[in-house]
Each structure stands twice: as structure tokens, then as C-alpha cells.
Coordinates of N, CA and C in Angstrom, one line a residue:
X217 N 26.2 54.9 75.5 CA 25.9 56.2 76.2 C 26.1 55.9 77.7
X218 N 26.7 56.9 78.4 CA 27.0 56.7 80.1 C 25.6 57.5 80.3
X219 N 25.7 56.7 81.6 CA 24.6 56.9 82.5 C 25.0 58.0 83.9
X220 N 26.7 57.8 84.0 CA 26.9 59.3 84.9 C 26.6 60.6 84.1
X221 N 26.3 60.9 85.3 CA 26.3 62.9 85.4 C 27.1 63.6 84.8
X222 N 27.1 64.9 84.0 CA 28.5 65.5 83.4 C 28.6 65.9 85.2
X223 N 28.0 66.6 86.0 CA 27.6 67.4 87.3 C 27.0 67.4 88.1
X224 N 27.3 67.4 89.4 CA 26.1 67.3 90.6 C 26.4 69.1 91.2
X225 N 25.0 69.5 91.3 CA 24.5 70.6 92.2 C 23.8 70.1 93.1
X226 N 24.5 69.6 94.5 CA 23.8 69.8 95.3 C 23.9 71.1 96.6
X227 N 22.9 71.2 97.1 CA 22.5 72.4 98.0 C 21.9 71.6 99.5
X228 N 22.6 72.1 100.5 CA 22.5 71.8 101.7 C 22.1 69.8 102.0
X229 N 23.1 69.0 101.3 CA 22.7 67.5 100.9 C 23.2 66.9 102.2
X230 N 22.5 65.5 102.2 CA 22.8 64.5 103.5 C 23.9 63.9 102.6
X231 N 25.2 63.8 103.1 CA 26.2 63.1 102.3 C 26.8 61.8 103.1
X232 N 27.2 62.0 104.6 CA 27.3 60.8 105.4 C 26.3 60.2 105.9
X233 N 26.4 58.8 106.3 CA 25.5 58.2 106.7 C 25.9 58.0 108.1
X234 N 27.1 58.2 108.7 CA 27.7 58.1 109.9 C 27.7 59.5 110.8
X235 N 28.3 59.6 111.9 CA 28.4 60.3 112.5 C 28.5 62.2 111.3
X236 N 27.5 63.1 112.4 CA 26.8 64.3 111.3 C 25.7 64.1 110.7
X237 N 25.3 63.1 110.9 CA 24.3 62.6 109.5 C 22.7 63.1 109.9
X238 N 22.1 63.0 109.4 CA 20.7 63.5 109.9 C 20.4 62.3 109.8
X239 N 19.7 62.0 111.3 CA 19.2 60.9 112.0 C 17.9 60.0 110.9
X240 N 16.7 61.3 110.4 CA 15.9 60.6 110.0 C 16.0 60.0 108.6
X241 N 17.2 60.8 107.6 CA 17.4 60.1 106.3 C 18.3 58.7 106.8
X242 N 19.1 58.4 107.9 CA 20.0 57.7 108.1 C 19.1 56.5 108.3
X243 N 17.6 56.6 109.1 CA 16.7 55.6 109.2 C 16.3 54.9 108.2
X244 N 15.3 56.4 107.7 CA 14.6 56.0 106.8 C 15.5 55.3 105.3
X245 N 17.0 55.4 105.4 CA 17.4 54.9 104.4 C 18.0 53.3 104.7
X246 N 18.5 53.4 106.3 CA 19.6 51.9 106.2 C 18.9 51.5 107.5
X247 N 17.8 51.6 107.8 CA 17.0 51.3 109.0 C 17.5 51.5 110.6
X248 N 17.4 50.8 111.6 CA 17.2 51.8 112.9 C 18.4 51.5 113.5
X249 N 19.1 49.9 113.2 CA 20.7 50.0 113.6 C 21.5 49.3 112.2
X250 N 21.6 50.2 111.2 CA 22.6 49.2 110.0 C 24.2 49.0 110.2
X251 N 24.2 47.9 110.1 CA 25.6 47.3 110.4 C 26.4 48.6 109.8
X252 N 28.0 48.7 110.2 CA 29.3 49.4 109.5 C 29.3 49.5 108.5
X253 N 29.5 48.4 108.1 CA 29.3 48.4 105.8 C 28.6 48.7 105.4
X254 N 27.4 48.7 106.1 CA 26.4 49.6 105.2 C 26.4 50.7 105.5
X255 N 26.9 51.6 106.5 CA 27.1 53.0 107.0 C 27.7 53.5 106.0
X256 N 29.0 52.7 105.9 CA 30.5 52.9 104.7 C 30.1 53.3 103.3
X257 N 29.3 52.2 102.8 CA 28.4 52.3 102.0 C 27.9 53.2 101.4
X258 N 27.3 53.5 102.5 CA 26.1 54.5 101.6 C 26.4 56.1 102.1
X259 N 27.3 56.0 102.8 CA 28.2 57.3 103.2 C 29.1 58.0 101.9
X260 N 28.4 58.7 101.5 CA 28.9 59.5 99.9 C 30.3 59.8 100.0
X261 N 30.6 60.3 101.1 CA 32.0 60.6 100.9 C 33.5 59.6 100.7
X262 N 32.6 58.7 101.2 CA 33.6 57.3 101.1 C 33.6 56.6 99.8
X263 N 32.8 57.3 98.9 CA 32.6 56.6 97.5 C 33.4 57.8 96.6
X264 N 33.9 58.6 97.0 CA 34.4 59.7 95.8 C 36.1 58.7 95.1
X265 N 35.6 59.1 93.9 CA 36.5 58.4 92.9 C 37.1 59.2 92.1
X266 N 38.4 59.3 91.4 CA 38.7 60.3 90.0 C 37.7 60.1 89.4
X267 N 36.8 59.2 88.8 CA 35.6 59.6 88.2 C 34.6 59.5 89.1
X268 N 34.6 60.5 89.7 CA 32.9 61.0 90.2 C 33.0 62.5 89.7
X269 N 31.1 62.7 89.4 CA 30.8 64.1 88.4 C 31.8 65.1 89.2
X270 N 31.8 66.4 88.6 CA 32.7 67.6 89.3 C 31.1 68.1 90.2
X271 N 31.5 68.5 90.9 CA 30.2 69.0 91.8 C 30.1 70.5 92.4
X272 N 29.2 71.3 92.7 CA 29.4 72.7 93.3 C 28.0 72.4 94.4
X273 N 28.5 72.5 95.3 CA 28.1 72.4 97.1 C 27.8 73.8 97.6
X274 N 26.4 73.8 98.4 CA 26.2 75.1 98.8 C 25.1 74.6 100.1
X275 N 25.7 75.5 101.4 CA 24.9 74.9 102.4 C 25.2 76.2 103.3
X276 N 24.3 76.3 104.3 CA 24.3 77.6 104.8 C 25.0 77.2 106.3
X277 N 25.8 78.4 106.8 CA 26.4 77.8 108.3 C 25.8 77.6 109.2
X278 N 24.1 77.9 109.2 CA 23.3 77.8 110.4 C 22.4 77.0 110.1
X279 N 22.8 75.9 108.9 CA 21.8 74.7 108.8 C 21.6 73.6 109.7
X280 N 20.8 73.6 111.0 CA 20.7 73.1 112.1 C 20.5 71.2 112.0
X281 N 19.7 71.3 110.8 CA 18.8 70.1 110.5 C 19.8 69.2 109.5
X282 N 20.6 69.7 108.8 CA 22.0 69.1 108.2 C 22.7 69.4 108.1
X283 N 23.7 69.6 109.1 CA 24.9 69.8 109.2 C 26.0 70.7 107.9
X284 N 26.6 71.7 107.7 CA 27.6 72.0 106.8 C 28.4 70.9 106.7
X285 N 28.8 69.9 107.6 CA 30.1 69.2 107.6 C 29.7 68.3 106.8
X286 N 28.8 68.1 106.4 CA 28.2 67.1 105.4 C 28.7 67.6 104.0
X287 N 28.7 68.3 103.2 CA 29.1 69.5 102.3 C 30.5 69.3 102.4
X288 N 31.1 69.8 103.7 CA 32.8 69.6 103.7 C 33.3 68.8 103.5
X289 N 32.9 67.8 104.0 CA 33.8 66.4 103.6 C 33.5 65.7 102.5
X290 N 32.0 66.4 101.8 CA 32.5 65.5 100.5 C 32.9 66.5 99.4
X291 N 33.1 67.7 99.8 CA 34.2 68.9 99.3 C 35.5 68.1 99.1
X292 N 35.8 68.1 100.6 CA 37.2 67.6 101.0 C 37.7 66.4 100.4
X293 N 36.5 65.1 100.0 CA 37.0 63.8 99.7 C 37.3 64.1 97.5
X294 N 36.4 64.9 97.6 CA 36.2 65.6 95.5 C 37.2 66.2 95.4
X295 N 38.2 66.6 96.5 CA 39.3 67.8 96.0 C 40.5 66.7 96.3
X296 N 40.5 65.6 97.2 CA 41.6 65.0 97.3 C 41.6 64.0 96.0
X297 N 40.8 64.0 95.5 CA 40.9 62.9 94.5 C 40.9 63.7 93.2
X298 N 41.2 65.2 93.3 CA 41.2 66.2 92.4 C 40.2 66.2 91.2
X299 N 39.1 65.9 92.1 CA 37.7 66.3 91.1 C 36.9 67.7 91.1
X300 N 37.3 68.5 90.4 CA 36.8 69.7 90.1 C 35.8 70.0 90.8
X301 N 35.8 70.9 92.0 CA 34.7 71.0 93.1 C 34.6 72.2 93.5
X302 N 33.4 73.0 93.7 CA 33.6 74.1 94.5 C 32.4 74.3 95.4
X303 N 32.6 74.6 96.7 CA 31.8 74.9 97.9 C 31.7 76.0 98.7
X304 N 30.2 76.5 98.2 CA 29.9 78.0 98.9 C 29.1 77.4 100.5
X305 N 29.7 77.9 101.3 CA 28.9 78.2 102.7 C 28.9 79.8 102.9
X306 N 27.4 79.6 102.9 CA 26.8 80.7 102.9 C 26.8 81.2 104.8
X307 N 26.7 82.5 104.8 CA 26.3 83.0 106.0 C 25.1 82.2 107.1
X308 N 24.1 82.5 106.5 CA 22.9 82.3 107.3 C 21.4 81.3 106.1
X309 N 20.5 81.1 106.4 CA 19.8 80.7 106.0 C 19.0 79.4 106.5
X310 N 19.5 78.4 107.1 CA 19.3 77.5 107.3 C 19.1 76.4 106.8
X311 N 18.6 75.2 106.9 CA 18.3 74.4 106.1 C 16.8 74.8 104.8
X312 N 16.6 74.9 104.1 CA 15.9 75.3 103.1 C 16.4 77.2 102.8
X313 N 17.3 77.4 103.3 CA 18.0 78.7 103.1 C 16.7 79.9 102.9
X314 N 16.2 79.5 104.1 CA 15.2 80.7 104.1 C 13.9 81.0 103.4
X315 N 13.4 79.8 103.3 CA 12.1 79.1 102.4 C 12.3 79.2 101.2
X316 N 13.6 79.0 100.6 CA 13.9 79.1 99.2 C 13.5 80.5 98.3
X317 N 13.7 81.7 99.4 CA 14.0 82.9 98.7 C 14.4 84.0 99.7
X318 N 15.6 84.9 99.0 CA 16.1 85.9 99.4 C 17.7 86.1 99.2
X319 N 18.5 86.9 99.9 CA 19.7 86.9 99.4 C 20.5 85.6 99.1
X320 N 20.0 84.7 99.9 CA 21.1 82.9 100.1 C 20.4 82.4 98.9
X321 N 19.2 82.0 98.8 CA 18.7 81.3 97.8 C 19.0 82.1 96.2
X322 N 19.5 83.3 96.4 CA 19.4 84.1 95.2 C 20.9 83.8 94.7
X323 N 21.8 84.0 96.2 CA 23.4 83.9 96.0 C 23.8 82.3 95.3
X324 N 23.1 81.0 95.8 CA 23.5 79.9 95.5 C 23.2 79.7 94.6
X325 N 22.1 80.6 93.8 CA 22.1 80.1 92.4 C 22.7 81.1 91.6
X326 N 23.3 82.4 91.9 CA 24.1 83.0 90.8 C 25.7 82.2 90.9
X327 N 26.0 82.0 92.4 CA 27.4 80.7 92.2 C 27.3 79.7 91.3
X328 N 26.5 78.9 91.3 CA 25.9 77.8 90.7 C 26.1 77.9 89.1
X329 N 25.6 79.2 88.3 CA 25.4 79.3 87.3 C 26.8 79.8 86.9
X330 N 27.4 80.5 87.6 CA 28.5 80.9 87.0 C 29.9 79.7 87.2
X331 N 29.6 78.8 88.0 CA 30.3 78.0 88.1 C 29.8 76.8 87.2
X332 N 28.8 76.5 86.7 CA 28.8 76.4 85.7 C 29.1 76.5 84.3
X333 N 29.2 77.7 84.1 CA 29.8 78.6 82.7 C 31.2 78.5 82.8
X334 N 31.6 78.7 84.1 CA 33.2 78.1 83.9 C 33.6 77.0 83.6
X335 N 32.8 75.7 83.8 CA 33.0 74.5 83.6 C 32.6 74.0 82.4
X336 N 32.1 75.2 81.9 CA 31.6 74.9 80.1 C 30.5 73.6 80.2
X337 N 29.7 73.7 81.4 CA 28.5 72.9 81.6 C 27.3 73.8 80.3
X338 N 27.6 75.0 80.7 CA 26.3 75.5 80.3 C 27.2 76.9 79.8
X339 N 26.4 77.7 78.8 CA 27.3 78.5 78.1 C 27.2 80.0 78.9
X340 N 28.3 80.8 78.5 CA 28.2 82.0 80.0 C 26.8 82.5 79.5
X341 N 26.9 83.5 80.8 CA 25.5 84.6 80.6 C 25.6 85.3 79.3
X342 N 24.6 85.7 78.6 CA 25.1 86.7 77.2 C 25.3 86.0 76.5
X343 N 25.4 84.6 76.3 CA 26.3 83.7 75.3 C 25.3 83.1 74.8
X344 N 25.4 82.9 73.5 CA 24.6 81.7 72.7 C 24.9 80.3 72.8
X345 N 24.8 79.8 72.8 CA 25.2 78.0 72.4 C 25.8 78.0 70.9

């Protein structure tokens, strides 16, 4: 039995560890100056592989506290390695997309679900198993 993901949903995620990166996950993960290789490392978008899960990305454009470009590039690294990816940026919300309710937090999860159902993750709306 594998231990990968059929899918990753992530929502407004720290994905580089380099330059964009939010300072205090970058600390609190590879401490206060980590060498290059470990930036590389542990910089998600530098690890995307033909097999890494298919993923659906959702992060708001006025997320102050983590950057969109975190989201895009590892959009951008899942599509060049043509791993089934899809990425909503949202209008507004910010980082926690608006204390996790209202139109953004409502929108990223009807994307979410229905991009799911297309990916035969989960069976459509209306549908039985």
C-alpha cells in the first residue's frame, strides 16, 4: 500500500522556502540562516515530479502574509511536469480568506469540490458512490 496522496488541497500554502517565502515558517522550519540546499530542499516547488499528487491551489490576491506567488509557482512547476493542477486566485480575502467565511471561503470550496468530482476523487454532487 502507498503512502502518497491520491491529492493535495492546498489553500493559501507556504510552498518556497526562498525568496516570497514567509519569513516566520522559513525560520521556524530551516532556522535563522539555512544553507542553499536546504532552501532547495525544502522549497516545494523544486521537488515537483510526474509523480507528485494532482493538486487544486486556492489563494486570494490580497494575501499580504503569503504571498499568491507561492501557489503560482508551484501551479507552474505541477503543469510543467504535466501533473493535473488547477489554481483559483481569488479576488480579495486575504490570508485566512476572510476568517474562513463568506463569498472566498464559500467559492474555494465549491472549486475544490467540483474539481474534485472531475478528477473522480470524489463522486459528483447528486451522485451515489
Amino acid at each position: 500500500m502507498s503512502c502518497r496522496p491520491d491529492f493535495m488541497n492546498l489553500v493559501y500554502p507556504v510552498i518556497t522556502m526562498g525568496r516570497g517565502t514567509h519569513g516566520g515558517s522559513r525560520t521556524n522550519l530551516l532556522g535563522n540562516t539555512p544553507d542553499d540546499k536546504l532552501v532547495t530542499l525544502f522549497s516545494n516547488e523544486t521537488q515537483v515530479t510526474a509523480k507528485t499528487p494532482p493538486a487544486f491551489l486556492a489563494h486570494a490576491k490580497d494575501d499580504t502574509l503569503v504571498v499568491p506567488a507561492n501557489s503560482r509557482a508551484f501551479y507552474d512547476a505541477l503543469r510543467a511536469r504535466k501533473v493535473p493542477a488547477k489554481y483559483l486566485e481569488l479576488p480579495s480575502g486575504g490570508h485566512g480568506l476572510n476568517g474562513y467565511q463568506g463569498p472566498m471561503w464559500d467559492a474555494w470550496q465549491a472549486e475544490s469540490l467540483a474539481w474534485l468530482a472531475e478528477g473522480k476523487f470524489v463522486p459528483a454532487a447528486g451522485q451515489n458512490k
